[in-house]
XYZ file of C-alpha atoms in Angstrom:
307
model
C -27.980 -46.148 -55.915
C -27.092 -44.777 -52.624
C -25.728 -47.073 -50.229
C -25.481 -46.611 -46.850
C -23.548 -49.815 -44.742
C -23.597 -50.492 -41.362
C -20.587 -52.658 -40.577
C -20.901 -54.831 -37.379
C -17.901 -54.717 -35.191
C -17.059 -58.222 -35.413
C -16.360 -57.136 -39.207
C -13.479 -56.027 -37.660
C -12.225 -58.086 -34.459
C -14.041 -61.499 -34.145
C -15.229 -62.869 -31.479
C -12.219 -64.436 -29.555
C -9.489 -63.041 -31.510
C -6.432 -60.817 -29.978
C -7.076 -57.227 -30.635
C -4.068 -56.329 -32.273
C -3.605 -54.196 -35.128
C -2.213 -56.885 -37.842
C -5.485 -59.385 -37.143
C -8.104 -55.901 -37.289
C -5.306 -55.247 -41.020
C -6.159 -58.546 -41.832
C -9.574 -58.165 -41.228
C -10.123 -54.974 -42.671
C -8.884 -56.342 -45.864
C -11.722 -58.543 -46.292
C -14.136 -55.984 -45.478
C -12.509 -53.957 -48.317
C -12.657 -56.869 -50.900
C -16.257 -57.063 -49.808
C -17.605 -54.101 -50.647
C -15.422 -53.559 -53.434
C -17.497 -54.599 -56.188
C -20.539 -52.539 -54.900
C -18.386 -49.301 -54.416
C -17.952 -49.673 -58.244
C -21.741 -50.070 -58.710
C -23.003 -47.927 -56.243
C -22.402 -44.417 -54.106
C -21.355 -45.616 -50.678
C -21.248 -44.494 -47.317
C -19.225 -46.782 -44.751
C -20.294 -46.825 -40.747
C -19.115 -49.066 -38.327
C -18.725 -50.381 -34.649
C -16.476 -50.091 -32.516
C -17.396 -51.949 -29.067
C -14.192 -54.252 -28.943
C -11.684 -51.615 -29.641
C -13.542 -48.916 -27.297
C -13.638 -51.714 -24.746
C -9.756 -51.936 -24.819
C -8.570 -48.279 -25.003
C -10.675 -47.548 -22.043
C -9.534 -50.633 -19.993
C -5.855 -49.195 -20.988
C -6.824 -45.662 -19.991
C -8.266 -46.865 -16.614
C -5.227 -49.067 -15.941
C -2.425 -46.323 -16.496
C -0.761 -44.592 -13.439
C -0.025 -41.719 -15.475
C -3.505 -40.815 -15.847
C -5.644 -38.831 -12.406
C -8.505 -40.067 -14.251
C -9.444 -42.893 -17.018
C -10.371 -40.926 -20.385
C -14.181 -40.449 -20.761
C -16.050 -42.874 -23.360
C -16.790 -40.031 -25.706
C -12.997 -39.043 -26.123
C -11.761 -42.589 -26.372
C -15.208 -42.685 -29.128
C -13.021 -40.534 -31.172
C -10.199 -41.966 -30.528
C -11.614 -45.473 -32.356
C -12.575 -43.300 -35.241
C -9.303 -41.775 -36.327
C -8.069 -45.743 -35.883
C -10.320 -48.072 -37.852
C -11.561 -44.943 -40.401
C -7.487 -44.710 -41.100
C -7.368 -48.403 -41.561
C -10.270 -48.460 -43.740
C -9.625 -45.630 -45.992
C -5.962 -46.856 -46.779
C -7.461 -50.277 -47.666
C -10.516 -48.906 -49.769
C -7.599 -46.728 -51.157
C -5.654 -49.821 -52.203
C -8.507 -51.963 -54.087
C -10.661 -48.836 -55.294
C -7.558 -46.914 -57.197
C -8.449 -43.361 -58.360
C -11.787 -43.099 -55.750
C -11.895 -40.410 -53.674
C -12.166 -41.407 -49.999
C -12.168 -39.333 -47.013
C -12.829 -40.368 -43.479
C -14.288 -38.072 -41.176
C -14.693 -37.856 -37.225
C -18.166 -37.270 -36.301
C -20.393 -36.356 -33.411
C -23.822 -37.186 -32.761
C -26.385 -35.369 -30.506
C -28.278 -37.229 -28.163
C -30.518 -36.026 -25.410
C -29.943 -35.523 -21.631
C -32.813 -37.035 -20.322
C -32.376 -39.986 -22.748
C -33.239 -43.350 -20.077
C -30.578 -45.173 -21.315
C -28.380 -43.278 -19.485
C -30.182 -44.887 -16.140
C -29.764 -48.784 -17.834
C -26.698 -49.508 -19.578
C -27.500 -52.101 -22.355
C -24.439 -51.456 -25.055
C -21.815 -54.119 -24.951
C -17.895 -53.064 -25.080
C -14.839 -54.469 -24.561
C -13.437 -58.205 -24.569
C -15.412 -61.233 -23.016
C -14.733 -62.259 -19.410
C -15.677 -65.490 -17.166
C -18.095 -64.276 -14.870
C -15.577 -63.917 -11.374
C -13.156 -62.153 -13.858
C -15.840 -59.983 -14.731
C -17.251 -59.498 -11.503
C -14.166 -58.559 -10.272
C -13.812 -55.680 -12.661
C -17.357 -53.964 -11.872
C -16.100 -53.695 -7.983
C -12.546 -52.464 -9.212
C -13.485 -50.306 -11.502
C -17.139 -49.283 -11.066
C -18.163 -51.090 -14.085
C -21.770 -52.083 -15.177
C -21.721 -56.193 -16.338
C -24.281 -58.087 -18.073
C -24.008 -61.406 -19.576
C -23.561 -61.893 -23.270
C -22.777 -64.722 -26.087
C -19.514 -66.637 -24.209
C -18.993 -65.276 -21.195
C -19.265 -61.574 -19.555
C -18.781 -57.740 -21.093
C -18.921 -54.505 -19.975
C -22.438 -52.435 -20.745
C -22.498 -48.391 -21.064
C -24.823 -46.013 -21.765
C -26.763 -46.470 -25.413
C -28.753 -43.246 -25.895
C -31.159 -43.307 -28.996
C -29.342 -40.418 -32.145
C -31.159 -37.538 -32.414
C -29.135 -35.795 -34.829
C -25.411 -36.167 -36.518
C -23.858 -32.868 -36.838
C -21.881 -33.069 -39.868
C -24.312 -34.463 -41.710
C -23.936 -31.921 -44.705
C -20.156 -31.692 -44.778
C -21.134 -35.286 -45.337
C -23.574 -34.838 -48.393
C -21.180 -32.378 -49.800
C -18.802 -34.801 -50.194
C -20.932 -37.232 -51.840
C -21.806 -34.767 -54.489
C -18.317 -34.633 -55.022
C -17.880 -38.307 -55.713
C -16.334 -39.098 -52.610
C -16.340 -42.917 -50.522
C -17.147 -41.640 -47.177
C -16.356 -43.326 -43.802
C -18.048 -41.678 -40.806
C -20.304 -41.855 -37.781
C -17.986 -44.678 -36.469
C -19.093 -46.213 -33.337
C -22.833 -44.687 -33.689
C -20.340 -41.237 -33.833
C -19.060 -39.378 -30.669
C -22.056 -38.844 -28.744
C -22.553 -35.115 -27.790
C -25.380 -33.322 -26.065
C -26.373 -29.705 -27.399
C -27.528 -26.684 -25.408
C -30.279 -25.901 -26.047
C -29.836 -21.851 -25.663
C -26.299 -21.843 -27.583
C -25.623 -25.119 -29.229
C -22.809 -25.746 -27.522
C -21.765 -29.420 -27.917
C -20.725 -31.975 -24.631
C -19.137 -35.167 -24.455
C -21.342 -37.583 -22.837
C -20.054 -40.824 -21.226
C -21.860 -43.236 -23.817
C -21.492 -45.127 -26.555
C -24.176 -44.995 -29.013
C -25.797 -47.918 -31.481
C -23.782 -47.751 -34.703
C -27.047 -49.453 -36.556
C -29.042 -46.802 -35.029
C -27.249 -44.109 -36.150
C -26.894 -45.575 -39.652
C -30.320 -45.678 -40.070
C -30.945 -41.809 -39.269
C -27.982 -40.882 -41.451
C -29.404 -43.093 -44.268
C -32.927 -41.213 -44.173
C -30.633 -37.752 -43.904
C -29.125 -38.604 -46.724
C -31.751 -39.863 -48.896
C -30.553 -43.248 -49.451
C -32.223 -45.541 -50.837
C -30.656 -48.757 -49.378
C -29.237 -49.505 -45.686
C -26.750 -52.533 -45.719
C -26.192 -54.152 -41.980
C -23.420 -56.417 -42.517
C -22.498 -59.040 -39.604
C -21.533 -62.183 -38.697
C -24.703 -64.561 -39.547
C -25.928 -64.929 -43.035
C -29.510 -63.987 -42.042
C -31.832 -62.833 -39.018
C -32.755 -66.070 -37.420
C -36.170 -66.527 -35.472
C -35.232 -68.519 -32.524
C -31.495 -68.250 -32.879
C -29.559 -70.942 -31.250
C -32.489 -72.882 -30.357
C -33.645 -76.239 -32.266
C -36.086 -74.482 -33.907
C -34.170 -71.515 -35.436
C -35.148 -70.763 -39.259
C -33.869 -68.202 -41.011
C -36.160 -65.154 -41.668
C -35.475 -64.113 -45.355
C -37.926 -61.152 -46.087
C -40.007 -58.942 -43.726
C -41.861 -55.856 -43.354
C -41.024 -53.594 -40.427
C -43.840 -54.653 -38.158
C -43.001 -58.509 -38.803
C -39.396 -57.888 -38.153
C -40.584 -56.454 -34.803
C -42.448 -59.035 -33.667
C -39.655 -61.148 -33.924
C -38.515 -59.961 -30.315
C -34.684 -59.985 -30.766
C -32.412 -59.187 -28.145
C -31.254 -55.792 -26.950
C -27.612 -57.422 -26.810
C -27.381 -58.374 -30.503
C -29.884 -58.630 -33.229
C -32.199 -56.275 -31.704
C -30.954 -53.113 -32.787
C -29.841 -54.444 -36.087
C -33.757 -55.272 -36.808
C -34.851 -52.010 -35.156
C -32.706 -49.992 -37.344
C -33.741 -51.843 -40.275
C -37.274 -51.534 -39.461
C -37.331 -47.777 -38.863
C -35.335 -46.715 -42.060
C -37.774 -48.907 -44.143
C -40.858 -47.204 -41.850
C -39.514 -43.635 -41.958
C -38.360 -43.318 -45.719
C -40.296 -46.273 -48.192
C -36.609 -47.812 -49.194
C -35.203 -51.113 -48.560
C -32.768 -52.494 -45.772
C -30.802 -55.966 -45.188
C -29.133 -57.594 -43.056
C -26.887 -60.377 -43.290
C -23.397 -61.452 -43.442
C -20.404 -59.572 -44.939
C -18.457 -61.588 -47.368
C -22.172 -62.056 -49.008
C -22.531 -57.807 -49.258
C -22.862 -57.739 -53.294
C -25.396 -60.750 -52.950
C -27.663 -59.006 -50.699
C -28.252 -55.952 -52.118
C -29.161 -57.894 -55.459
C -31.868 -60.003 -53.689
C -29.991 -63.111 -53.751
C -28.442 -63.266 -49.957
C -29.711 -61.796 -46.003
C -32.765 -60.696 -44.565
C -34.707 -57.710 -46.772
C -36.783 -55.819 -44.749
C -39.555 -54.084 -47.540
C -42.454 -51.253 -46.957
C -45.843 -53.168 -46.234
C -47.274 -52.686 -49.506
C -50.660 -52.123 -47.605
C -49.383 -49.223 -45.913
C -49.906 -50.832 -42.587
């Protein structure tokens, strides 16, 4: 079975922890014992997020004097790519012996006119106390909005129209290759439309998102969210919160989960299900083995009335 997984970037820096490089190691290392047992079961292909660590290489890039200008979003994009996809494939390298694994740096077209680029709903960076916050969006022209804890930077979340290595991607599959790509919803890139010619755009697009198109691209016939809660939860953090354990796109849709967190998980979900007749899940990672054998997360299933 092909596999396609969508890992959330608290998979790789949890909420609250120090971003440096031996606690995303450590972390890392569970993701790889994770998925472990599925890469031995199934062809995979790894995404994942990247909000914290894009949040702190562009706070470090607008904070050094040596710069004229702060790196663009699409650049530093690539730059959390090369970082986590190294980290990865050395660690899938380690517990999957004699696999083939490749990481690759990829781009994904989005359109010009895309709204989001007029409401800035994708959440990067650390969390801040409000004033802290506050303080930053005079200093440094930022966009704030309030999430889980405290206070985070928003940017730009255009929707994925198409990811441009895409076959370089299916080649390598055939070849029996572990790929990790599309990183951070991939480097988001606008196309002209006369020549083809490819622009960085200041964004930062919805890793589930673009999972979900390169799943259908790719034919898969599973799409694996992992994050940080065992299941989707109707009324989350309320007294009434119950766990939603099997849905069809429509009733995931109705469940009207937030923009901030859970909604594009379920979206994503809902429109590889919609678009291509397989299954999704979503739920948390140490249970990854569980859910795609029906016994953990949230399984989002065609409507078997075709509604």
């Amino acid at each position: 079975m092909r596999i396609v997984v969508a890992l959330g970037g608290n998979a790789l820096l949890h909420r609250g922890e120090r971003p440096d490089a031996e606690v995303q190691q450590n972390n890392i290392d569970r993701v790889a014992t994770a998925l472990a047992a599925l890469a031995h079961e199934h062809e995979l292909v790894i995404t994942h997020g990247n909000g914290p660590q894009i949040g702190l290489l562009a706070m470090e890039s607008a904070a050094d004097p040596a710069l004229s200008a702060p790196y663009p979003l699409h650049l530093l994009g690539a730059q959390t790519q090369g970082m986590i996809g190294s980290l990865l494939a050395c660690t899938l390298h380690d517990v999957l012996p004699g696999r083939r694994i490749a990481t690759l740096v990829t781009h994904t077209v989005v359109r010009t006119d895309d709204p989001a680029f007029e409401r800035p709903t994708k959440f990067v960076g650390q969390l801040y106390d409000r004033d802290v916050a506050q303080s930053l969006a005079l200093k440094r022209g930022w966009h704030i909005a309030q999430d889980t804890g405290g206070w985070r930077r928003v940017v730009p979340s255009p929707v994925p129209e198409h990811i441009v290595e895409t076959d370089t991607i299916r080649d390598l599959l055939g070849s029996g290759t572990l790929v990790v790509c599309a990183g951070g919803g991939g480097v988001p890139v606008t196309a002209d439309r006369a020549t083809g010619a490819l622009t960085g755009v200041e964004a930062v697009i919805d890793k589930d998102l673009t999972a979900a198109l390169l799943a259908e691209d790719l034919k898969a016939d599973f799409l694996l969210i992992l994050t940080d809660v065992p299941n989707v939860y109707e009324g989350y953090g309320t007294p009434d919160q119950r766990p939603v354990l099997d849905a069809t796109p429509d009733e995931l849709r109705r469940g009207g989960f937030p923009d901030g967190s859970m909604g594009p998980k379920a979206e994503a979900a809902a429109r590889f299900v919609e678009r291509t007749g397989g299954l999704a899940a979503i739920g948390a990672l140490d249970a990854a083995y569980e859910i795609v054998h029906g016994r953990s997360g949230t399984l989002v299933r065609p409507d078997p009335t075709g509604g």
